[in-house]
Coordinates of N, CA and C in Angstrom, one line a residue:
D27 N 19.4 -16.6 -16.3 CA 18.5 -16.1 -15.2 C 17.3 -15.4 -15.7
D28 N 16.2 -15.5 -15.1 CA 15.0 -14.8 -15.5 C 15.1 -13.1 -15.2
P29 N 14.9 -12.3 -16.1 CA 15.0 -11.0 -15.8 C 13.9 -10.5 -14.9
Y30 N 14.1 -9.4 -14.2 CA 13.0 -8.8 -13.4 C 12.0 -8.2 -14.3
D31 N 10.8 -8.2 -13.9 CA 9.6 -7.6 -14.6 C 9.2 -6.4 -13.8
W32 N 9.8 -5.2 -13.8 CA 9.6 -4.2 -12.8 C 8.4 -3.5 -13.2
I33 N 7.6 -3.1 -12.2 CA 6.5 -2.0 -12.3 C 7.0 -0.8 -11.8
V34 N 7.7 -0.8 -10.7 CA 8.5 0.3 -10.2 C 9.9 -0.3 -10.1
P35 N 10.9 0.3 -11.0 CA 12.2 -0.3 -10.9 C 12.9 -0.4 -9.5
G36 N 13.3 -1.5 -9.0 CA 13.9 -1.7 -7.8 C 13.0 -1.7 -6.7
V37 N 11.7 -1.5 -6.8 CA 10.8 -1.3 -5.7 C 9.6 -2.4 -5.7
L38 N 9.1 -2.5 -6.8 CA 7.9 -3.4 -7.0 C 7.9 -4.1 -8.3
E39 N 7.8 -5.5 -8.3 CA 7.8 -6.4 -9.4 C 6.6 -6.9 -9.6
R40 N 6.1 -7.2 -10.8 CA 5.0 -7.9 -11.1 C 4.8 -9.2 -10.3
S41 N 3.7 -9.4 -9.8 CA 3.4 -10.6 -8.9 C 3.8 -10.5 -7.5
D42 N 4.6 -9.4 -7.0 CA 4.8 -9.1 -5.7 C 3.5 -9.1 -4.8
R43 N 3.7 -9.6 -3.5 CA 2.6 -9.5 -2.5 C 3.3 -8.8 -1.4
L44 N 2.7 -7.6 -1.1 CA 3.1 -6.7 0.1 C 2.0 -6.5 1.1
I45 N 2.3 -6.5 2.3 CA 1.5 -6.1 3.3 C 2.1 -4.8 4.0
L46 N 1.5 -3.6 4.0 CA 1.9 -2.5 4.7 C 1.2 -2.3 6.0
T47 N 1.9 -2.1 7.1 CA 1.3 -1.7 8.3 C 1.6 -0.4 8.9
G48 N 1.2 0.0 10.0 CA 1.5 1.2 10.6 C 0.6 1.6 11.8
F49 N 1.2 2.3 12.5 CA 0.4 2.9 13.8 C -0.7 3.8 13.3
E50 N -1.7 4.0 14.2 CA -2.8 4.8 14.0 C -2.4 6.3 13.7
G51 N -2.9 6.9 12.5 CA -2.7 8.3 12.5 C -1.4 8.7 11.8
L52 N -0.5 7.7 11.4 CA 0.7 8.1 10.7 C 0.7 8.4 9.3
G53 N -0.6 8.1 8.5 CA -0.6 8.4 7.2 C -0.3 7.2 6.3
K54 N -0.6 6.1 6.8 CA -0.4 4.9 5.8 C -1.4 4.9 4.8
S55 N -2.6 5.3 5.0 CA -3.6 5.2 3.9 C -3.2 6.3 2.9
M56 N -2.8 7.5 3.3 CA -2.4 8.3 2.3 C -1.1 7.9 1.5
L57 N -0.2 7.1 2.2 CA 0.9 6.6 1.4 C 0.5 5.6 0.4
L58 N -0.6 4.8 0.7 CA -1.0 3.9 -0.3 C -1.7 4.7 -1.6
R59 N -2.4 5.6 -1.2 CA -3.1 6.6 -2.2 C -1.9 7.1 -3.1
Q60 N -1.0 7.7 -2.5 CA 0.1 8.3 -3.3 C 0.7 7.3 -4.2
M61 N 1.0 6.1 -3.6 CA 1.7 5.2 -4.4 C 0.9 4.8 -5.6
A62 N -0.6 4.5 -5.4 CA -1.4 4.4 -6.6 C -1.5 5.5 -7.6
V63 N -1.5 6.7 -7.2 CA -1.6 7.7 -8.2 C -0.2 7.9 -8.9
M64 N 0.9 7.8 -8.2 CA 2.1 8.1 -8.9 C 2.6 6.8 -9.8
I65 N 2.2 5.7 -9.3 CA 2.6 4.6 -10.3 C 1.6 4.8 -11.6
A66 N 0.3 5.1 -11.4 CA -0.5 5.4 -12.6 C 0.0 6.4 -13.4
A67 N 0.7 7.4 -12.9 CA 1.2 8.5 -13.5 C 2.5 8.2 -14.3
G68 N 3.1 7.1 -13.9 CA 4.4 6.8 -14.3 C 5.7 7.5 -13.5
M69 N 5.2 7.7 -12.3 CA 6.4 8.5 -11.5 C 6.9 7.4 -10.4
H70 N 8.1 7.8 -10.0 CA 8.7 6.9 -8.8 C 7.9 7.3 -7.5
P71 N 7.4 6.5 -6.9 CA 6.5 6.8 -5.8 C 7.2 7.6 -4.5
F72 N 8.5 7.6 -4.4 CA 9.2 8.2 -3.3 C 10.0 9.3 -3.6
D73 N 10.4 9.5 -4.9 CA 11.4 10.8 -5.1 C 10.7 11.7 -5.9
W74 N 9.5 11.6 -6.3 CA 8.6 12.6 -7.0 C 9.0 12.9 -8.5
H75 N 9.8 12.0 -9.0 CA 10.3 12.2 -10.4 C 9.9 11.3 -11.3
R76 N 9.8 11.6 -12.5 CA 9.5 10.5 -13.6 C 10.9 10.0 -14.1
H77 N 11.1 8.7 -14.0 CA 12.2 8.2 -14.5 C 12.1 7.5 -15.8
S78 N 13.3 7.4 -16.4 CA 13.2 6.9 -17.8 C 12.6 5.3 -17.7
E79 N 12.9 4.9 -16.7 CA 12.5 3.4 -16.5 C 11.0 3.2 -16.1
C80 N 10.5 4.3 -15.7 CA 9.2 4.3 -15.1 C 8.1 4.8 -16.3
H81 N 7.0 4.0 -16.4 CA 6.0 4.1 -17.4 C 4.6 4.1 -16.6
P82 N 3.6 4.8 -17.2 CA 2.3 4.8 -16.4 C 1.9 3.3 -16.5
R83 N 1.3 2.9 -15.4 CA 0.9 1.5 -15.0 C -0.7 1.5 -14.8
K84 N -1.3 0.5 -15.1 CA -2.8 0.4 -14.7 C -3.0 0.0 -13.3
V85 N -3.7 0.8 -12.5 CA -3.9 0.5 -11.0 C -5.4 0.4 -10.9
L86 N -5.8 -0.5 -10.1 CA -7.1 -0.8 -9.6 C -7.0 -0.6 -8.0
F87 N -7.7 0.4 -7.4 CA -7.7 0.6 -6.0 C -9.1 0.4 -5.5
I88 N -9.2 -0.7 -4.6 CA -10.5 -1.1 -4.0 C -10.4 -0.7 -2.4
D89 N -11.1 0.3 -2.1 CA -11.0 0.9 -0.7 C -12.2 0.3 0.0
C90 N -11.9 -0.7 1.0 CA -12.8 -1.3 1.8 C -13.2 -0.6 3.2
E91 N -12.7 0.6 3.3 CA -12.8 1.2 4.6 C -13.6 2.7 4.7
N92 N -13.1 3.5 3.7 CA -13.4 4.8 3.6 C -14.7 5.0 2.6
S93 N -15.4 6.1 2.9 CA -16.5 6.2 2.1 C -16.1 6.9 0.7
T94 N -17.0 6.9 -0.3 CA -16.6 7.4 -1.5 C -16.3 8.8 -1.4
R95 N -17.1 9.6 -0.7 CA -16.8 11.0 -0.5 C -15.4 11.3 0.1
Q96 N -15.2 10.6 1.2 CA -13.9 10.7 1.9 C -12.6 10.4 1.0
S97 N -12.8 9.3 0.4 CA -11.7 8.8 -0.5 C -11.4 9.7 -1.8
R98 N -12.5 10.2 -2.4 CA -12.4 11.0 -3.4 C -11.7 12.3 -3.2
R99 N -12.0 12.9 -2.0 CA -11.5 14.1 -1.6 C -9.8 13.9 -1.5
K100 N -9.5 12.9 -0.9 CA -8.0 12.6 -0.7 C -7.4 12.4 -2.1
F101 N -8.0 11.6 -3.0 CA -7.4 11.4 -4.2 C -7.4 12.7 -5.1
G102 N -8.4 13.5 -4.8 CA -8.5 14.8 -5.6 C -7.1 15.6 -5.3
E103 N -6.8 15.7 -4.1 CA -5.5 16.4 -3.7 C -4.4 15.8 -4.3
L104 N -4.3 14.4 -4.5 CA -3.2 13.8 -5.2 C -3.3 14.1 -6.7
A105 N -4.5 14.0 -7.1 CA -4.6 14.4 -8.6 C -4.1 15.8 -9.0
A106 N -4.4 16.7 -8.0 CA -4.0 18.1 -8.3 C -2.4 18.1 -8.1
A107 N -1.8 17.4 -7.3 CA -0.2 17.3 -7.1 C 0.2 16.7 -8.5
S108 N -0.2 15.6 -9.1 CA 0.2 15.1 -10.4 C 0.2 16.0 -11.5
I109 N -1.0 16.8 -11.7 CA -0.9 18.0 -12.5 C 0.1 19.1 -12.3
H110 N 0.3 19.3 -11.1 CA 1.3 20.4 -10.7 C 2.6 20.1 -11.0
Y111 N 3.0 18.7 -10.9 CA 4.4 18.3 -11.3 C 4.5 18.0 -12.7
G112 N 3.3 18.1 -13.5 CA 3.4 17.9 -15.0 C 3.4 16.4 -15.3
N113 N 2.7 15.6 -14.4 CA 2.6 14.2 -14.5 C 1.2 13.6 -14.4
R114 N 0.3 14.3 -15.1 CA -1.2 13.9 -14.9 C -1.4 12.5 -15.3
V115 N -2.2 11.8 -14.5 CA -2.5 10.4 -14.6 C -3.3 10.3 -15.9
P116 N -2.8 9.4 -16.9 CA -3.4 9.2 -18.1 C -4.9 8.7 -17.9
D117 N -5.8 9.0 -18.8 CA -7.2 8.5 -18.7 C -7.2 7.0 -18.6
G118 N -7.9 6.4 -17.7 CA -8.1 5.0 -17.7 C -7.0 4.2 -16.9
M119 N -5.9 4.9 -16.4 CA -4.9 4.2 -15.8 C -5.2 4.0 -14.2
L120 N -6.0 4.8 -13.7 CA -6.4 4.5 -12.2 C -7.9 4.5 -12.1
R121 N -8.4 3.3 -11.6 CA -9.7 3.0 -11.3 C -9.9 2.7 -9.9
L122 N -10.9 3.5 -9.3 CA -11.4 3.4 -7.9 C -12.5 2.8 -7.7
I123 N -12.7 1.8 -6.8 CA -13.9 1.1 -6.3 C -14.1 1.4 -4.8
H124 N -15.2 1.8 -4.3 CA -15.3 2.0 -2.9 C -16.4 1.1 -2.4
K125 N -16.0 0.3 -1.3 CA -16.9 -0.6 -0.5 C -16.7 -0.3 0.8
P126 N -17.0 0.8 1.6 CA -17.0 1.2 2.9 C -17.5 0.0 3.7
E127 N -18.5 -0.8 3.2 CA -19.2 -1.7 4.2 C -18.2 -3.0 4.2
G128 N -17.2 -3.0 3.3 CA -16.3 -4.2 3.3 C -16.8 -5.2 2.5
I129 N -15.9 -6.1 2.2 CA -16.4 -7.3 1.3 C -15.9 -8.6 2.1
D130 N -16.6 -9.8 1.7 CA -16.3 -11.1 2.6 C -15.8 -12.0 1.5
L131 N -14.5 -12.2 1.3 CA -14.0 -13.1 0.4 C -13.9 -14.6 0.8
T132 N -14.6 -14.8 2.0 CA -14.9 -16.2 2.4 C -16.2 -16.7 1.7
Q133 N -16.9 -15.7 1.2 CA -18.1 -16.1 0.4 C -17.8 -16.2 -1.2
D134 N -18.5 -17.2 -1.7 CA -18.1 -17.5 -3.1 C -18.7 -16.3 -4.1
E135 N -19.6 -15.7 -3.7 CA -20.3 -14.6 -4.5 C -19.3 -13.4 -4.4
W136 N -18.7 -13.2 -3.2 CA -17.7 -12.0 -3.2 C -16.4 -12.3 -3.7
A137 N -16.0 -13.5 -3.8 CA -14.6 -14.0 -4.4 C -14.9 -13.9 -6.0
A138 N -16.2 -14.2 -6.5 CA -16.3 -14.0 -7.9 C -16.5 -12.5 -8.2
W139 N -17.0 -11.7 -7.4 CA -17.2 -10.4 -7.6 C -15.8 -9.7 -7.9
L140 N -14.8 -10.1 -6.9 CA -13.4 -9.5 -7.0 C -12.7 -10.1 -8.3
L141 N -13.0 -11.3 -8.6 CA -12.2 -11.8 -9.9 C -12.7 -11.1 -11.1
E142 N -14.1 -10.9 -11.1 CA -14.7 -10.1 -12.2 C -14.2 -8.8 -12.4
R143 N -14.0 -8.1 -11.2 CA -13.4 -6.6 -11.3 C -12.1 -6.7 -11.9
V144 N -11.4 -7.6 -11.3 CA -9.8 -7.6 -11.7 C -9.7 -7.9 -13.1
T145 N -10.3 -9.0 -13.5 CA -10.2 -9.4 -14.9 C -10.8 -8.5 -16.0
A146 N -11.8 -7.6 -15.5 CA -12.2 -6.7 -16.4 C -11.2 -5.4 -16.5
H147 N -10.6 -5.1 -15.5 CA -9.6 -4.0 -15.5 C -8.3 -4.3 -15.8
R148 N -7.9 -5.6 -15.5 CA -6.5 -6.2 -15.7 C -5.3 -5.2 -15.3
P149 N -5.2 -4.8 -14.0 CA -4.3 -3.9 -13.6 C -2.9 -4.5 -13.4
D150 N -2.0 -3.6 -13.4 CA -0.6 -4.0 -13.2 C -0.2 -4.1 -11.7
V151 N -1.2 -3.3 -10.8 CA -1.0 -3.2 -9.5 C -2.5 -3.1 -8.8
L152 N -2.8 -4.2 -8.0 CA -4.1 -4.1 -7.3 C -3.9 -3.7 -5.9
F153 N -4.5 -2.6 -5.5 CA -4.4 -2.3 -4.0 C -5.9 -2.6 -3.5
V154 N -5.9 -3.4 -2.5 CA -7.2 -3.7 -1.8 C -7.2 -4.0 -0.4
G155 N -8.0 -3.4 0.4 CA -7.9 -3.6 2.0 C -8.7 -2.5 2.5
P156 N -8.4 -2.5 3.9 CA -7.5 -3.1 4.6 C -7.8 -4.7 4.8
F157 N -7.0 -5.5 5.4 CA -7.1 -6.9 5.3 C -8.4 -7.3 6.1
Y158 N -8.5 -6.6 7.3 CA -9.6 -7.1 8.1 C -11.0 -6.7 7.7
R159 N -11.1 -5.9 6.7 CA -12.3 -5.7 5.9 C -12.6 -6.5 4.7
L160 N -11.8 -7.5 4.6 CA -11.9 -8.5 3.5 C -12.6 -9.7 3.9
H161 N -13.0 -9.8 5.2 CA -13.9 -10.9 5.7 C -14.6 -10.6 6.9
N162 N -15.7 -11.3 7.3 CA -16.5 -10.8 8.5 C -16.3 -11.7 9.7
A163 N -15.4 -12.5 9.6 CA -15.0 -13.5 10.7 C -14.0 -12.9 11.5
N164 N -13.8 -13.5 12.7 CA -12.7 -13.0 13.7 C -11.5 -12.8 13.0
M165 N -10.8 -11.7 13.1 CA -9.6 -11.4 12.3 C -8.5 -12.2 12.9
N166 N -8.6 -12.8 14.1 CA -7.3 -13.7 14.6 C -7.6 -15.1 14.2
E167 N -8.7 -15.5 13.5 CA -8.8 -16.9 13.1 C -8.1 -17.2 11.8
E168 N -7.4 -18.5 11.7 CA -6.6 -18.8 10.7 C -7.3 -19.1 9.4
L169 N -8.6 -19.9 9.5 CA -9.2 -20.4 8.4 C -9.8 -19.3 7.5
P170 N -10.6 -18.2 8.1 CA -11.0 -17.2 7.2 C -9.8 -16.4 6.7
A171 N -8.7 -16.1 7.2 CA -7.5 -15.6 6.7 C -6.8 -16.4 5.5
R172 N -6.9 -17.7 5.7 CA -6.4 -18.6 4.6 C -7.3 -18.4 3.5
R173 N -8.6 -18.4 3.7 CA -9.4 -18.4 2.4 C -9.3 -17.1 1.8
V174 N -9.2 -15.9 2.4 CA -9.1 -14.6 1.8 C -7.7 -14.6 1.1
A175 N -6.6 -15.1 1.7 CA -5.4 -15.1 0.9 C -5.3 -15.9 -0.4
A176 N -6.2 -17.0 -0.3 CA -6.3 -18.0 -1.5 C -7.0 -17.2 -2.6
V177 N -8.1 -16.4 -2.3 CA -8.8 -15.7 -3.2 C -7.9 -14.6 -3.9
L178 N -7.2 -13.9 -2.9 CA -6.3 -12.8 -3.4 C -5.1 -13.4 -4.3
D179 N -4.7 -14.6 -4.1 CA -3.7 -15.1 -4.9 C -4.3 -15.7 -6.3
Q180 N -5.6 -15.9 -6.1 CA -6.2 -16.5 -7.4 C -6.4 -15.2 -8.4
V181 N -6.8 -14.1 -7.8 CA -7.0 -12.9 -8.6 C -5.7 -12.3 -9.2
R182 N -4.8 -12.5 -8.3 CA -3.4 -11.9 -8.5 C -2.9 -12.7 -9.8
T183 N -2.8 -13.9 -9.7 CA -2.3 -14.8 -10.7 C -3.2 -14.8 -12.1
A184 N -4.4 -14.5 -11.9 CA -5.3 -14.4 -13.1 C -4.8 -13.4 -14.2
V185 N -4.3 -12.1 -13.6 CA -3.9 -11.1 -14.4 C -2.4 -10.8 -14.1
D186 N -1.7 -11.6 -13.4 CA -0.2 -11.4 -13.2 C 0.1 -10.0 -12.8
C187 N -0.6 -9.6 -11.7 CA -0.4 -8.3 -11.2 C 0.3 -8.3 -9.9
A188 N 0.9 -7.2 -9.4 CA 1.4 -7.0 -8.0 C 0.1 -6.6 -7.2
L189 N 0.2 -7.1 -5.9 CA -0.8 -7.1 -4.9 C -0.3 -6.2 -3.6
I190 N -1.1 -5.2 -3.2 CA -0.6 -4.4 -2.1 C -1.9 -4.4 -1.2
T191 N -1.8 -4.7 0.1 CA -2.9 -4.7 1.1 C -2.3 -4.2 2.3
D192 N -3.1 -3.8 3.3 CA -2.6 -3.1 4.5 C -3.2 -3.6 5.7
A193 N -2.7 -3.5 6.9 CA -3.1 -4.1 8.0 C -2.7 -3.2 9.3
H194 N -3.5 -3.2 10.4 CA -3.1 -2.5 11.5 C -2.0 -3.3 12.3
A195 N -1.3 -2.5 13.1 CA -0.1 -3.1 13.9 C 0.0 -2.5 15.3
G196 N 0.3 -3.3 16.2 CA 0.9 -2.9 17.5 C -0.3 -2.5 18.5
H197 N -1.6 -3.0 18.2 CA -2.7 -2.6 19.0 C -2.4 -3.2 20.5
G198 N -2.7 -2.4 21.5 CA -2.5 -2.9 22.9 C -0.9 -2.8 23.5
E199 N -0.1 -2.3 22.6 CA 1.2 -2.1 23.0 C 1.5 -0.5 23.2
Q200 N 2.5 -0.1 23.9 CA 2.8 1.2 24.3 C 4.2 1.8 23.7
G201 N 4.1 3.0 23.4 CA 5.4 3.6 22.9 C 5.5 3.4 21.5
I202 N 6.4 4.5 21.0 CA 6.6 4.5 19.6 C 7.5 3.4 18.9
K203 N 8.1 2.6 19.9 CA 9.0 1.5 19.4 C 8.2 -0.1 19.4
R204 N 6.9 0.2 19.5 CA 6.1 -1.0 19.7 C 6.1 -1.8 18.2
S205 N 5.8 -3.0 18.2 CA 6.0 -3.8 17.0 C 5.1 -3.4 15.8
V206 N 5.6 -3.6 14.6 CA 4.9 -3.1 13.4 C 4.3 -4.3 12.8
R207 N 4.5 -5.4 13.4 CA 3.8 -6.7 12.8 C 2.4 -6.6 12.8
P208 N 1.7 -7.0 11.6 CA 0.4 -7.1 11.7 C -0.5 -7.7 12.8
T209 N -1.6 -7.2 13.3 CA -2.4 -7.8 14.2 C -3.4 -8.8 13.4
G210 N -3.8 -9.9 14.1 CA -4.6 -10.7 13.4 C -3.9 -12.1 13.3
S211 N -4.5 -13.0 12.3 CA -4.0 -14.3 12.1 C -2.5 -14.3 11.8
S212 N -2.0 -15.3 12.4 CA -0.5 -15.5 12.1 C 0.0 -15.8 10.6
L213 N -1.1 -16.0 9.8 CA -0.8 -16.1 8.4 C -0.3 -15.0 7.7
L214 N -0.8 -13.9 8.2 CA -0.2 -12.6 7.8 C 1.4 -12.3 7.7
L215 N 1.9 -13.1 8.8 CA 3.4 -13.0 8.9 C 4.0 -14.0 7.8
R216 N 3.3 -14.9 7.3 CA 3.8 -15.9 6.4 C 3.5 -15.7 5.0
W217 N 2.4 -15.1 4.6 CA 1.9 -15.1 3.3 C 2.6 -14.2 2.3
P218 N 2.7 -13.0 2.7 CA 3.4 -12.0 1.7 C 4.8 -12.2 1.5
E219 N 5.3 -11.8 0.3 CA 6.7 -11.8 0.1 C 7.4 -10.7 0.9
F220 N 6.6 -9.6 1.1 CA 7.3 -8.6 1.8 C 6.2 -7.9 2.7
G221 N 6.8 -7.6 4.0 CA 6.1 -7.0 4.9 C 6.9 -5.8 5.4
L222 N 6.3 -4.6 5.5 CA 6.8 -3.3 5.9 C 5.9 -2.6 6.7
G223 N 6.4 -2.0 7.7 CA 5.5 -1.2 8.7 C 6.0 0.4 8.9
L224 N 5.3 1.2 9.1 CA 5.6 2.5 9.5 C 5.6 2.8 11.0
R225 N 6.7 3.4 11.4 CA 6.6 3.8 13.0 C 7.2 5.3 13.0
P226 N 6.9 5.9 14.0 CA 7.5 7.3 14.0 C 9.0 7.3 14.2
A227 N 9.7 8.2 13.6 CA 11.3 8.1 13.7 C 11.7 9.2 14.6
D228 N 10.8 10.2 14.9 CA 11.2 11.2 16.0 C 10.0 11.7 16.6
E229 N 10.2 12.7 17.4 CA 8.9 13.4 18.2 C 8.5 14.5 17.5
E230 N 9.0 15.0 16.3 CA 8.7 16.2 15.8 C 7.3 16.1 15.1
M231 N 6.3 16.9 15.3 CA 4.9 16.6 14.8 C 4.5 17.8 14.0
V232 N 3.7 17.4 12.9 CA 3.1 18.4 12.0 C 1.8 18.1 11.8
N233 N 0.8 18.9 12.4 CA -0.7 18.7 12.3 C -1.1 17.5 12.9
G234 N -0.4 17.1 14.2 CA -0.6 16.0 15.0 C -0.1 14.7 14.5
R235 N 0.9 14.7 13.3 CA 1.4 13.4 12.8 C 3.0 13.8 12.9
P236 N 3.7 12.6 12.9 CA 5.2 12.8 13.0 C 5.7 13.2 11.6
R237 N 6.7 14.1 11.6 CA 7.2 14.7 10.2 C 7.8 13.6 9.6
T238 N 8.6 12.6 10.3 CA 9.3 11.6 9.6 C 8.8 10.3 10.2
V239 N 8.8 9.3 9.3 CA 8.5 8.0 9.8 C 9.5 7.1 9.3
E240 N 9.8 6.0 10.0 CA 10.7 4.9 9.6 C 10.0 3.7 8.8
V241 N 10.5 3.2 7.8 CA 9.8 2.2 7.1 C 10.7 0.9 7.6
Q242 N 10.1 0.1 8.5 CA 10.7 -1.0 9.1 C 10.1 -2.3 8.6
P243 N 11.0 -3.2 8.1 CA 10.6 -4.5 7.6 C 10.2 -5.3 8.8
W244 N 9.1 -6.0 8.7 CA 8.9 -6.9 9.8 C 8.9 -8.3 9.4
R245 N 9.4 -8.8 8.3 CA 9.7 -10.1 7.9 C 10.8 -10.0 6.8
G246 N 11.6 -11.0 6.7 CA 12.6 -11.0 5.8 C 12.0 -11.1 4.5
G247 N 12.5 -10.0 3.5 CA 11.8 -10.2 2.2 C 12.6 -11.3 1.4
R248 N 11.8 -11.8 0.4 CA 12.2 -13.1 -0.3 C 13.0 -12.6 -1.6
D249 N 13.2 -11.4 -1.8 CA 14.1 -10.7 -2.7 C 14.5 -9.3 -2.3
D250 N 15.5 -8.7 -2.9 CA 16.0 -7.5 -2.7 C 15.0 -6.3 -3.2
R251 N 14.7 -5.5 -2.5 CA 13.9 -4.2 -2.9 C 14.4 -3.0 -2.3
A252 N 14.5 -1.9 -3.1 CA 15.1 -0.7 -2.7 C 14.1 0.3 -2.1
W253 N 13.3 -0.1 -1.2 CA 12.5 0.7 -0.4 C 13.1 1.9 0.5
P254 N 12.7 3.0 0.6 CA 13.5 4.0 1.4 C 13.5 3.5 2.9
R255 N 14.3 4.0 3.6 CA 14.5 3.6 5.0 C 13.6 4.6 5.9
Y256 N 13.5 5.9 5.4 CA 12.7 6.8 6.0 C 11.8 7.6 5.0
L257 N 10.8 8.2 5.5 CA 9.8 8.8 4.7 C 9.5 10.2 5.4
T258 N 9.5 11.3 4.9 CA 9.1 12.6 5.4 C 8.0 13.4 4.7
M259 N 7.3 14.1 5.4 CA 6.2 14.8 4.9 C 6.6 15.9 4.0
G260 N 5.6 16.0 2.9 CA 5.8 17.0 2.0 C 5.0 18.3 2.5
G261 N 5.4 19.4 1.8 CA 4.7 20.6 2.3 C 3.4 20.9 1.4
P262 N 2.8 22.1 1.5 CA 1.5 22.5 0.9 C 1.7 22.2 -0.8
H263 N 0.8 21.7 -1.4 CA 0.7 21.5 -2.8 C 1.9 20.4 -3.2
E264 N 2.4 19.7 -2.2 CA 3.2 18.7 -2.7 C 2.8 17.2 -2.4
W265 N 3.4 16.4 -2.8 CA 3.1 14.9 -2.4 C 3.2 14.7 -0.9
P266 N 2.4 13.9 -0.5 CA 2.4 13.8 1.1 C 3.5 13.2 1.7
W267 N 4.3 12.3 0.9 CA 5.4 11.7 1.5 C 6.4 11.5 0.5
R268 N 7.7 11.6 0.9 CA 9.0 11.5 0.1 C 10.1 10.8 0.8
S269 N 11.1 10.3 -0.1 CA 12.0 9.5 0.7 C 12.9 10.5 1.4
A270 N 13.6 10.1 2.5 CA 14.3 10.9 3.3 C 15.6 10.2 3.8
F271 N 16.7 10.9 4.1 CA 17.9 10.4 4.9 C 17.8 11.0 6.2
K272 N 17.8 10.1 7.2 CA 17.7 10.7 8.6 C 19.0 10.4 9.2
P273 N 19.8 11.4 9.5 CA 21.2 11.1 10.0 C 21.2 10.7 11.5
A274 N 22.1 9.9 11.9 CA 22.2 9.4 13.3 C 22.3 10.6 14.1
V275 N 21.7 10.5 15.4 CA 21.9 11.5 16.4 C 23.1 11.3 17.2
P276 N 24.0 12.4 17.1 CA 25.2 12.2 18.0 C 24.9 12.0 19.3
D277 N 25.8 11.2 20.0 CA 25.9 11.0 21.5 C 26.1 12.3 22.1
A278 N 25.4 12.4 23.2 CA 25.6 13.7 24.1 C 27.0 13.7 24.6
A279 N 27.6 14.9 24.6 CA 29.0 14.9 25.2 C 28.9 14.8 26.7

């Protein structure tokens, strides 16, 4: 049998494709940034520790939504956390590119631009998104989504990296139990090997956000991965999210 080529043992393997979704304001973008920094530092992204099986990995993070100033402020807080926990990101292991105007991978020049950046940095993990900012067409149309997916697969296989992107979920639905499946083309339901969504796990709020979120698969994974079932917010000077165990609420007497 072929052995696993883990980037994060049990969680992320080389060549994996993952789409992360979430409701508005849950901290999905911060979770992606945390994963990028901790993977680059050689830490497990959910338990805040350096494992003997974890090693610093090269990460390329292309933010197509937030401005350079906004993004660097958030990454600065995470960089401070990595130093606080004694796991500073080694020089050159995390590269940030900001394209708040978005990119259009349905155009050959943008597809060539992305391939050039990825082959230059040769990351172990490529974060790029959100998906709706990767083309200028109607996000519900199949052909533009198919073109974007083909370009992402091309750059992923060019350097044999894992690919993580994100998408919005549950627009137009009500309540915390609404679907975490991605909005847009149905291709997003079929293309990735793994699809995970964040939803509130309870009504306890901290600074306007739920303290605990549930990590809910919205498609059957093509292999086993040890993602946490729940994530809870960290405190001041800590990482934003960590794995949590949420016990069942007993039935009322």
